[in-house]
Coordinates of C-alpha atoms and ligand atoms in Angstrom, one line a residue:
P94 CA 57.8 -11.3 -108.5
G95 CA 58.5 -14.8 -109.6
Q96 CA 59.2 -18.4 -108.3
D97 CA 62.5 -17.3 -106.8
T98 CA 61.0 -14.6 -104.6
Q99 CA 61.4 -15.3 -100.9
I100 CA 59.9 -13.3 -98.0
Y101 CA 62.0 -12.9 -94.9
G102 CA 60.3 -11.7 -91.7
F103 CA 61.9 -10.8 -88.4
C104 CA 59.9 -10.2 -85.4
D105 CA 60.5 -9.1 -81.9
A106 CA 58.1 -7.6 -79.4
I107 CA 57.8 -5.2 -82.4
T108 CA 58.1 -6.1 -86.0
S109 CA 60.2 -5.1 -89.1
T110 CA 61.0 -6.3 -92.6
L111 CA 63.2 -5.0 -95.3
L112 CA 60.2 -4.4 -97.5
V113 CA 57.9 -3.0 -94.9
A114 CA 58.2 -2.4 -91.2
K115 CA 55.5 -2.2 -88.7
G116 CA 55.4 -1.6 -85.0
K117 CA 52.9 -1.6 -82.2
V118 CA 53.3 -0.2 -78.7
A119 CA 52.7 -2.7 -76.0
P120 CA 49.4 -2.3 -74.1
L121 CA 49.4 -0.6 -70.8
K122 CA 47.9 -3.7 -69.2
T123 CA 50.7 -6.0 -67.8
V124 CA 51.3 -8.7 -70.3
S125 CA 54.1 -11.2 -69.9
L126 CA 57.1 -10.9 -72.3
P127 CA 56.5 -14.2 -74.1
R128 CA 52.9 -13.1 -74.8
L129 CA 54.2 -9.8 -76.2
E130 CA 56.6 -11.7 -78.4
L131 CA 53.7 -13.9 -79.6
C132 CA 51.7 -10.7 -80.4
G133 CA 54.8 -9.5 -82.4
A134 CA 54.8 -12.8 -84.3
L135 CA 51.1 -12.5 -85.0
L136 CA 51.6 -8.9 -86.3
L137 CA 54.4 -10.2 -88.6
A138 CA 52.2 -13.0 -89.9
K139 CA 49.4 -10.6 -90.7
L140 CA 51.8 -8.2 -92.4
V141 CA 53.3 -11.1 -94.5
A142 CA 49.8 -12.3 -95.5
T143 CA 48.9 -8.8 -96.6
I144 CA 52.1 -8.4 -98.7
Q145 CA 51.5 -11.9 -100.2
R146 CA 48.0 -10.9 -101.2
Q147 CA 48.9 -7.4 -102.5
L148 CA 51.9 -8.6 -104.5
S149 CA 50.3 -11.9 -105.6
L150 CA 53.2 -13.9 -104.1
Q151 CA 51.2 -16.9 -103.2
A152 CA 53.7 -19.5 -104.2
C153 CA 56.9 -18.0 -102.8
N154 CA 58.9 -19.4 -99.8
I155 CA 58.4 -17.6 -96.5
F156 CA 61.0 -17.6 -93.8
L157 CA 60.2 -16.0 -90.5
W158 CA 62.5 -15.4 -87.5
S159 CA 61.8 -14.8 -83.9
D160 CA 64.3 -14.4 -81.1
S161 CA 61.9 -15.9 -78.6
E162 CA 62.4 -19.6 -78.1
I163 CA 59.2 -19.8 -76.2
V164 CA 57.2 -18.4 -79.1
L165 CA 58.8 -20.9 -81.5
A166 CA 58.0 -23.8 -79.1
W167 CA 54.4 -22.6 -78.9
L168 CA 54.3 -22.6 -82.7
E169 CA 55.7 -26.1 -83.0
K170 CA 52.9 -27.8 -81.1
P171 CA 49.1 -27.9 -82.0
P172 CA 47.3 -24.8 -80.6
C173 CA 45.0 -26.9 -78.4
T174 CA 48.1 -27.7 -76.3
W175 CA 48.2 -24.2 -74.9
K176 CA 45.9 -21.9 -72.9
T177 CA 43.2 -19.9 -74.6
Y178 CA 45.4 -16.7 -75.1
V179 CA 48.3 -18.5 -76.8
S180 CA 46.0 -21.1 -78.5
N181 CA 44.0 -18.3 -80.3
R182 CA 47.1 -16.4 -81.5
T183 CA 49.1 -19.5 -82.6
S184 CA 46.1 -20.8 -84.6
Q185 CA 45.7 -17.3 -86.2
I186 CA 49.4 -17.3 -87.2
R187 CA 49.0 -20.7 -88.8
E188 CA 46.0 -19.4 -90.8
Y189 CA 47.8 -16.3 -92.0
V190 CA 51.1 -18.0 -93.0
P191 CA 50.4 -21.7 -93.3
S192 CA 53.5 -22.3 -95.4
G193 CA 55.8 -20.1 -93.3
T194 CA 59.0 -21.7 -91.8
W195 CA 59.8 -20.3 -88.3
R196 CA 63.4 -20.1 -87.3
H197 CA 65.4 -18.8 -84.3
V198 CA 67.6 -15.7 -84.6
A199 CA 70.0 -14.4 -82.0
S200 CA 68.9 -11.0 -80.6
G201 CA 72.1 -9.4 -82.0
D202 CA 71.2 -10.5 -85.5
N203 CA 67.6 -9.5 -85.3
P204 CA 66.9 -6.2 -87.2
A205 CA 63.5 -6.0 -85.5
D206 CA 65.4 -5.7 -82.2
L207 CA 66.6 -2.2 -83.3
G208 CA 63.1 -0.9 -83.1
T209 CA 62.6 -2.3 -79.6
R210 CA 65.8 -1.0 -78.3
G211 CA 65.2 2.5 -79.6
C212 CA 67.3 3.9 -82.5
K213 CA 67.4 7.4 -83.8
P214 CA 66.2 7.9 -87.4
Q215 CA 69.6 9.2 -88.5
D216 CA 71.3 6.1 -87.1
L217 CA 68.7 3.9 -88.7
A218 CA 69.4 5.4 -92.1
A219 CA 73.0 4.1 -92.0
N220 CA 72.3 0.8 -90.3
S221 CA 72.9 -2.1 -92.7
L222 CA 71.2 -4.6 -90.3
W223 CA 68.0 -2.6 -90.6
W224 CA 68.1 -2.4 -94.4
H225 CA 69.7 -5.6 -95.4
G226 CA 69.2 -7.9 -92.5
P227 CA 72.0 -10.0 -90.8
K228 CA 75.1 -10.7 -92.9
W229 CA 74.3 -14.5 -93.3
L230 CA 71.0 -13.7 -95.0
S231 CA 72.7 -13.1 -98.3
C232 CA 74.3 -16.6 -98.2
H233 CA 72.5 -19.9 -99.0
S234 CA 69.8 -20.9 -96.6
D235 CA 71.8 -24.0 -95.6
S236 CA 74.4 -21.8 -93.9
W237 CA 71.8 -19.8 -91.9
P238 CA 72.2 -20.3 -88.2
N239 CA 69.3 -22.2 -86.7
S240 CA 69.3 -23.4 -83.1
K241 CA 67.0 -26.4 -82.8
A242 CA 67.0 -26.3 -79.0
R243 CA 63.6 -25.0 -78.0
S244 CA 62.3 -24.2 -74.6
A245 CA 61.6 -27.7 -73.2
S246 CA 58.7 -26.7 -71.1
P247 CA 57.2 -23.5 -72.3
P248 CA 54.6 -21.7 -70.1
E249 CA 50.9 -21.5 -70.7
R250 CA 50.4 -25.2 -71.2
R251 CA 46.8 -26.2 -70.9
K252 CA 46.3 -28.5 -67.9
I253 CA 44.8 -31.8 -68.9
E254 CA 43.4 -33.8 -66.0
A255 CA 42.5 -37.4 -66.6
Y256 CA 40.6 -39.5 -64.1
H257 CA 40.1 -43.2 -64.2
A258 CA 38.2 -45.2 -61.7
L259 CA 39.3 -48.7 -60.9
E260 CA 36.3 -50.9 -60.3
D261 CA 36.7 -53.5 -57.6
E262 CA 35.9 -57.0 -58.4
P263 CA 32.2 -57.4 -57.4
D264 CA 31.4 -59.1 -54.2
Y265 CA 29.4 -62.4 -54.6
L266 CA 26.8 -61.0 -52.1
D267 CA 26.3 -57.7 -54.0
R268 CA 23.6 -59.4 -56.0
F269 CA 21.5 -60.1 -52.9
S270 CA 19.3 -57.7 -51.0
S271 CA 18.8 -59.9 -48.0
Y272 CA 20.8 -62.3 -45.8
S273 CA 18.3 -65.1 -45.8
R274 CA 17.9 -65.0 -49.6
A275 CA 21.7 -65.2 -50.0
I276 CA 21.8 -68.2 -47.8
R277 CA 18.9 -70.0 -49.5
V278 CA 20.3 -69.4 -53.1
T279 CA 23.8 -70.5 -52.1
A280 CA 22.4 -73.6 -50.4
Y281 CA 20.4 -74.6 -53.5
M282 CA 23.4 -74.1 -55.6
F283 CA 25.4 -76.5 -53.4
R284 CA 22.5 -79.0 -53.5
F285 CA 22.5 -78.8 -57.3
L286 CA 26.3 -79.5 -57.4
D287 CA 26.0 -82.4 -54.9
N288 CA 23.2 -83.9 -57.0
V289 CA 25.3 -83.6 -60.2
R290 CA 28.2 -85.4 -58.4
N291 CA 25.9 -88.0 -56.9
K292 CA 24.4 -88.7 -60.4
S293 CA 27.8 -89.2 -61.9
K294 CA 28.6 -91.7 -59.1
G295 CA 25.2 -93.4 -59.6
Q296 CA 24.0 -92.4 -56.1
P297 CA 20.4 -91.1 -55.4
S298 CA 20.0 -87.3 -55.5
L299 CA 18.5 -85.2 -52.8
T300 CA 15.0 -83.9 -53.7
L301 CA 13.6 -82.5 -50.5
P302 CA 11.1 -79.7 -51.0
H303 CA 12.9 -77.4 -48.6
L304 CA 16.4 -76.8 -47.3
T305 CA 17.8 -78.6 -44.3
H306 CA 19.5 -76.9 -41.4
S307 CA 22.9 -78.4 -42.3
E308 CA 22.6 -77.2 -45.9
C309 CA 21.9 -73.7 -44.7
Q310 CA 24.9 -73.8 -42.2
A311 CA 27.2 -75.0 -45.0
A312 CA 26.1 -72.2 -47.3
K313 CA 26.6 -69.7 -44.5
K314 CA 30.1 -70.9 -43.8
R315 CA 30.9 -70.8 -47.5
I316 CA 29.7 -67.1 -47.7
I317 CA 31.7 -66.1 -44.7
D318 CA 34.8 -67.8 -46.2
L319 CA 34.3 -65.8 -49.4
S320 CA 34.1 -62.5 -47.4
Q321 CA 37.2 -63.4 -45.4
K322 CA 39.1 -64.3 -48.5
R323 CA 38.2 -61.0 -50.1
Y324 CA 39.3 -58.8 -47.2
F325 CA 42.0 -60.9 -45.4
P326 CA 43.6 -62.9 -48.2
S327 CA 47.2 -62.6 -47.0
E328 CA 46.3 -63.5 -43.4
K329 CA 44.4 -66.6 -44.5
D330 CA 47.3 -67.7 -46.8
A331 CA 49.8 -67.1 -44.0
L332 CA 47.8 -69.2 -41.5
R333 CA 47.2 -71.9 -44.0
A334 CA 51.0 -72.0 -44.7
K335 CA 51.6 -71.9 -40.9
T336 CA 53.8 -68.8 -41.2
A337 CA 53.6 -65.5 -39.3
I338 CA 51.0 -62.9 -40.2
N339 CA 52.2 -59.6 -41.6
K340 CA 53.0 -57.2 -38.7
K341 CA 50.9 -54.5 -40.2
S342 CA 47.8 -56.6 -40.3
S343 CA 44.8 -55.3 -38.3
L344 CA 44.1 -58.9 -37.2
L345 CA 47.4 -59.4 -35.5
V346 CA 46.1 -58.3 -32.0
L347 CA 43.3 -60.9 -32.3
N348 CA 45.8 -63.8 -32.6
P349 CA 43.6 -65.4 -35.3
F350 CA 43.5 -69.1 -36.2
L351 CA 41.8 -71.2 -38.9
D352 CA 39.1 -73.6 -37.7
K353 CA 38.3 -77.0 -39.3
D354 CA 36.2 -75.2 -42.0
G355 CA 39.0 -72.8 -42.8
L356 CA 37.3 -69.8 -41.2
L357 CA 39.3 -67.1 -39.3
R358 CA 38.4 -67.1 -35.6
V359 CA 39.6 -65.0 -32.7
N360 CA 41.9 -66.8 -30.3
G361 CA 41.2 -64.8 -27.2
R362 CA 41.8 -65.5 -23.5
L363 CA 38.5 -67.2 -22.9
A364 CA 39.6 -70.6 -24.2
H365 CA 39.0 -72.3 -20.8
S366 CA 35.7 -70.7 -20.0
T367 CA 32.4 -72.5 -20.0
L368 CA 31.0 -70.4 -22.8
S369 CA 30.0 -72.0 -26.1
Y370 CA 32.7 -72.5 -28.8
N371 CA 31.3 -69.6 -30.9
E372 CA 31.5 -67.2 -28.0
R373 CA 35.0 -68.3 -27.0
H374 CA 36.3 -68.1 -30.5
P375 CA 34.0 -65.9 -32.6
I376 CA 34.3 -65.9 -36.4
I377 CA 36.0 -62.7 -37.7
I378 CA 33.8 -60.8 -40.1
P379 CA 35.4 -57.9 -42.1
T380 CA 33.8 -54.6 -41.2
K381 CA 33.4 -53.4 -44.8
S382 CA 32.0 -56.7 -46.1
R383 CA 28.6 -57.0 -47.7
F384 CA 28.0 -60.0 -45.4
C385 CA 28.3 -57.8 -42.4
Q386 CA 25.8 -55.3 -43.8
L387 CA 23.2 -58.0 -44.7
Y388 CA 23.7 -59.9 -41.5
L389 CA 23.1 -56.9 -39.2
K390 CA 20.0 -56.0 -41.1
F391 CA 18.7 -59.6 -40.8
M392 CA 19.5 -59.6 -37.0
H393 CA 17.8 -56.3 -36.5
E394 CA 14.6 -57.5 -38.1
L395 CA 14.8 -61.0 -36.5
L396 CA 15.1 -59.3 -33.0
L397 CA 12.0 -57.2 -33.8
H398 CA 13.9 -54.0 -34.5
A399 CA 16.1 -54.3 -31.5
E400 CA 18.2 -51.4 -30.2
T401 CA 22.0 -51.2 -30.1
R402 CA 22.8 -53.0 -26.9
L403 CA 20.7 -56.1 -27.6
M404 CA 22.1 -56.2 -31.2
L405 CA 25.6 -56.0 -29.8
Q406 CA 24.9 -58.8 -27.4
M407 CA 23.4 -61.1 -30.0
V408 CA 25.9 -60.5 -32.7
R409 CA 28.9 -61.1 -30.3
Q410 CA 27.6 -64.6 -29.5
E411 CA 28.7 -65.7 -32.9
F412 CA 30.8 -63.1 -34.7
F413 CA 33.6 -60.7 -34.0
I414 CA 33.1 -57.6 -36.2
P415 CA 35.6 -54.8 -35.6
K416 CA 34.0 -51.4 -35.0
L417 CA 30.6 -53.1 -34.5
K418 CA 28.8 -50.4 -32.5
P419 CA 28.9 -47.7 -35.2
L420 CA 27.8 -50.3 -37.8
I421 CA 24.8 -51.3 -35.7
K422 CA 23.9 -47.6 -35.2
K423 CA 24.1 -47.0 -38.9
C424 CA 21.9 -50.1 -39.6
I425 CA 19.2 -48.9 -37.1
F426 CA 19.5 -45.4 -38.6
Q427 CA 18.8 -46.8 -42.1
C428 CA 15.8 -48.9 -40.9
K429 CA 12.6 -47.3 -42.2
A430 CA 10.3 -48.9 -39.6
C431 CA 12.5 -47.7 -36.7
T432 CA 12.6 -44.1 -38.1
L433 CA 8.8 -44.0 -38.4
Y434 CA 8.3 -45.5 -34.9
K435 CA 10.6 -43.1 -33.2
Q436 CA 8.8 -40.0 -34.6
K437 CA 7.5 -37.8 -31.8
T438 CA 3.8 -37.3 -31.7
R439 CA 2.4 -33.8 -31.8
T440 CA 1.4 -32.1 -28.5
Q441 CA -0.8 -29.2 -27.8
I442 CA -0.1 -26.2 -25.6
M443 CA -2.4 -26.6 -22.5
A444 CA -4.7 -23.8 -21.4
A445 CA -4.2 -22.0 -18.1
L446 CA -5.5 -23.8 -15.0
P447 CA -8.8 -22.7 -13.5
P448 CA -8.5 -20.5 -10.3
E449 CA -9.8 -23.4 -8.1
R450 CA -6.7 -25.4 -9.1
C451 CA -4.1 -22.8 -8.2
T452 CA -5.5 -21.0 -5.1
F453 CA -4.5 -21.9 -1.5
T454 CA -7.6 -23.3 0.3
L455 CA -8.5 -26.0 2.8
P456 CA -8.4 -29.6 1.4
F457 CA -11.5 -30.7 -0.5
S458 CA -13.0 -27.2 -0.6
T459 CA -13.4 -27.9 -4.3
T460 CA -13.6 -31.5 -5.2
G461 CA -13.7 -33.4 -8.5
V462 CA -15.2 -36.9 -8.8
D463 CA -14.6 -39.8 -11.1
F464 CA -15.3 -43.6 -11.2
A465 CA -12.7 -46.3 -11.7
G466 CA -13.4 -50.0 -12.4
P467 CA -15.0 -52.4 -12.6
F468 CA -13.1 -54.5 -10.1
Q469 CA -13.6 -58.1 -8.8
I470 CA -14.8 -57.7 -5.2
K471 CA -15.0 -60.4 -2.6
A472 CA -17.9 -60.0 -0.2
S473 CA -16.0 -61.7 2.7
V474 CA -12.8 -63.6 3.4
L475 CA -14.5 -67.0 3.5
R476 CA -13.2 -69.6 1.1
S477 CA -16.5 -70.4 -0.7
N478 CA -17.3 -66.8 -1.3
T479 CA -18.2 -65.6 -4.8
Y480 CA -16.9 -62.5 -6.5
F481 CA -19.1 -59.6 -7.6
K482 CA -18.5 -56.5 -9.7
G483 CA -17.7 -53.2 -7.9
Y484 CA -16.5 -49.7 -8.7
V485 CA -14.5 -47.0 -7.0
A486 CA -15.6 -43.4 -6.7
V487 CA -12.5 -41.2 -6.7
F488 CA -12.8 -37.8 -5.0
V489 CA -9.9 -35.5 -5.8
C490 CA -9.1 -32.2 -4.0
F491 CA -8.6 -29.5 -6.7
A492 CA -6.0 -27.6 -4.6
T493 CA -3.9 -30.3 -3.0
K494 CA -4.5 -33.3 -5.3
A495 CA -5.4 -35.4 -2.2
V496 CA -7.5 -38.4 -3.1
H497 CA -10.3 -40.1 -1.2
L498 CA -11.6 -43.5 -2.5
E499 CA -15.1 -44.9 -1.8
L500 CA -16.4 -48.3 -2.8
C501 CA -19.6 -48.5 -4.9
S502 CA -21.6 -51.6 -5.7
D503 CA -22.8 -50.4 -9.1
L504 CA -23.1 -47.3 -11.2
T505 CA -26.6 -46.2 -10.1
T506 CA -27.6 -42.8 -8.6
E507 CA -28.4 -44.4 -5.2
A508 CA -25.0 -46.1 -5.0
F509 CA -23.3 -42.7 -5.8
R510 CA -25.4 -40.8 -3.3
A511 CA -24.5 -43.4 -0.6
A512 CA -20.8 -43.0 -1.4
F513 CA -21.1 -39.2 -1.4
A514 CA -22.8 -39.3 2.0
R515 CA -19.9 -41.5 3.3
F516 CA -17.3 -39.0 1.9
Ligands
LIG1461 ZN1 14.3 -51.2 -37.3

């Protein structure tokens, strides 16, 4: 053993070397052929490592051959690229022979192939391939055949799934939890901007303690404009440029137009009706917009937790929101007050009726009595007559539910006895 010693290893689904040969029978369990070839390579690597250790050949060059291009492709990439079975075995091979050079050998030149194909011992004794390896092995390593073409996409690749979420640009209204607050904050922002402009022009600034109606309306229009720009940018651009809207646009059937504030409105068939301008040409609100969500919640509370039809009626007086009904239903469903109010109260199972209530008898055979009132009673039809308090004694037949009413002047025993006598 010296510096010039080289170890040559050939492997197949079973293994052999000139120095030592080792074979293993494939397991009964169905294992794919490339996996068996890989097991062969692992067996070879183990064997080479043992020889290296036993003969103290740590510094020698190691050349290893396999006729499986898939196994060679597996060995070229890092073990983590492959599934667990292949990954474990390729990393073991790298541990056993870290300095080994893996090359490809044609099946015909592979001495290890003799063992796989089955060869009688007497034939093996005379076989030069088995004892001396392929003919080119005795030449210089530069002249050894080596095909660089590896299996381009070997099996058992570990699937790597990468997900990335694209976050939408946040809506301006996302930061507000209520419609009225959004309007107020926006209106104050515009007042601040106006005041800054006025100051630069030397004009007096607005310092009212509360917002005016026109300020709130301007803020509302600005917010609607932002929502429309977010969801219908191409439609707005097309209308501003006075060109046709994209034929795939969902707004095409509404024949929209831009009003003087630059808001998208429906151009329906009610142009000549006597309805208000907002009802004839409602402003289009995108269904998915945050404005829509906040506005419906605001309207629901403003209308004292109104139900679907009233909400529909009120919203349509100003806005056109596609698929409005399901949105309103969702809004009501999410309202905590409505959910609590609609809860059913508990009821008790009633006891069986007494026999008097469910037996055929003559009317008023069994009678119940109760008093109703007080009522305002007029003693006569004269104009100057005063009212006095009176009561009604109600006699109810148990069997037929027939009712007899008697007037009583007060709740005393005498008055009742008089009424009972009349009954
Ligand atoms: Zn509600």
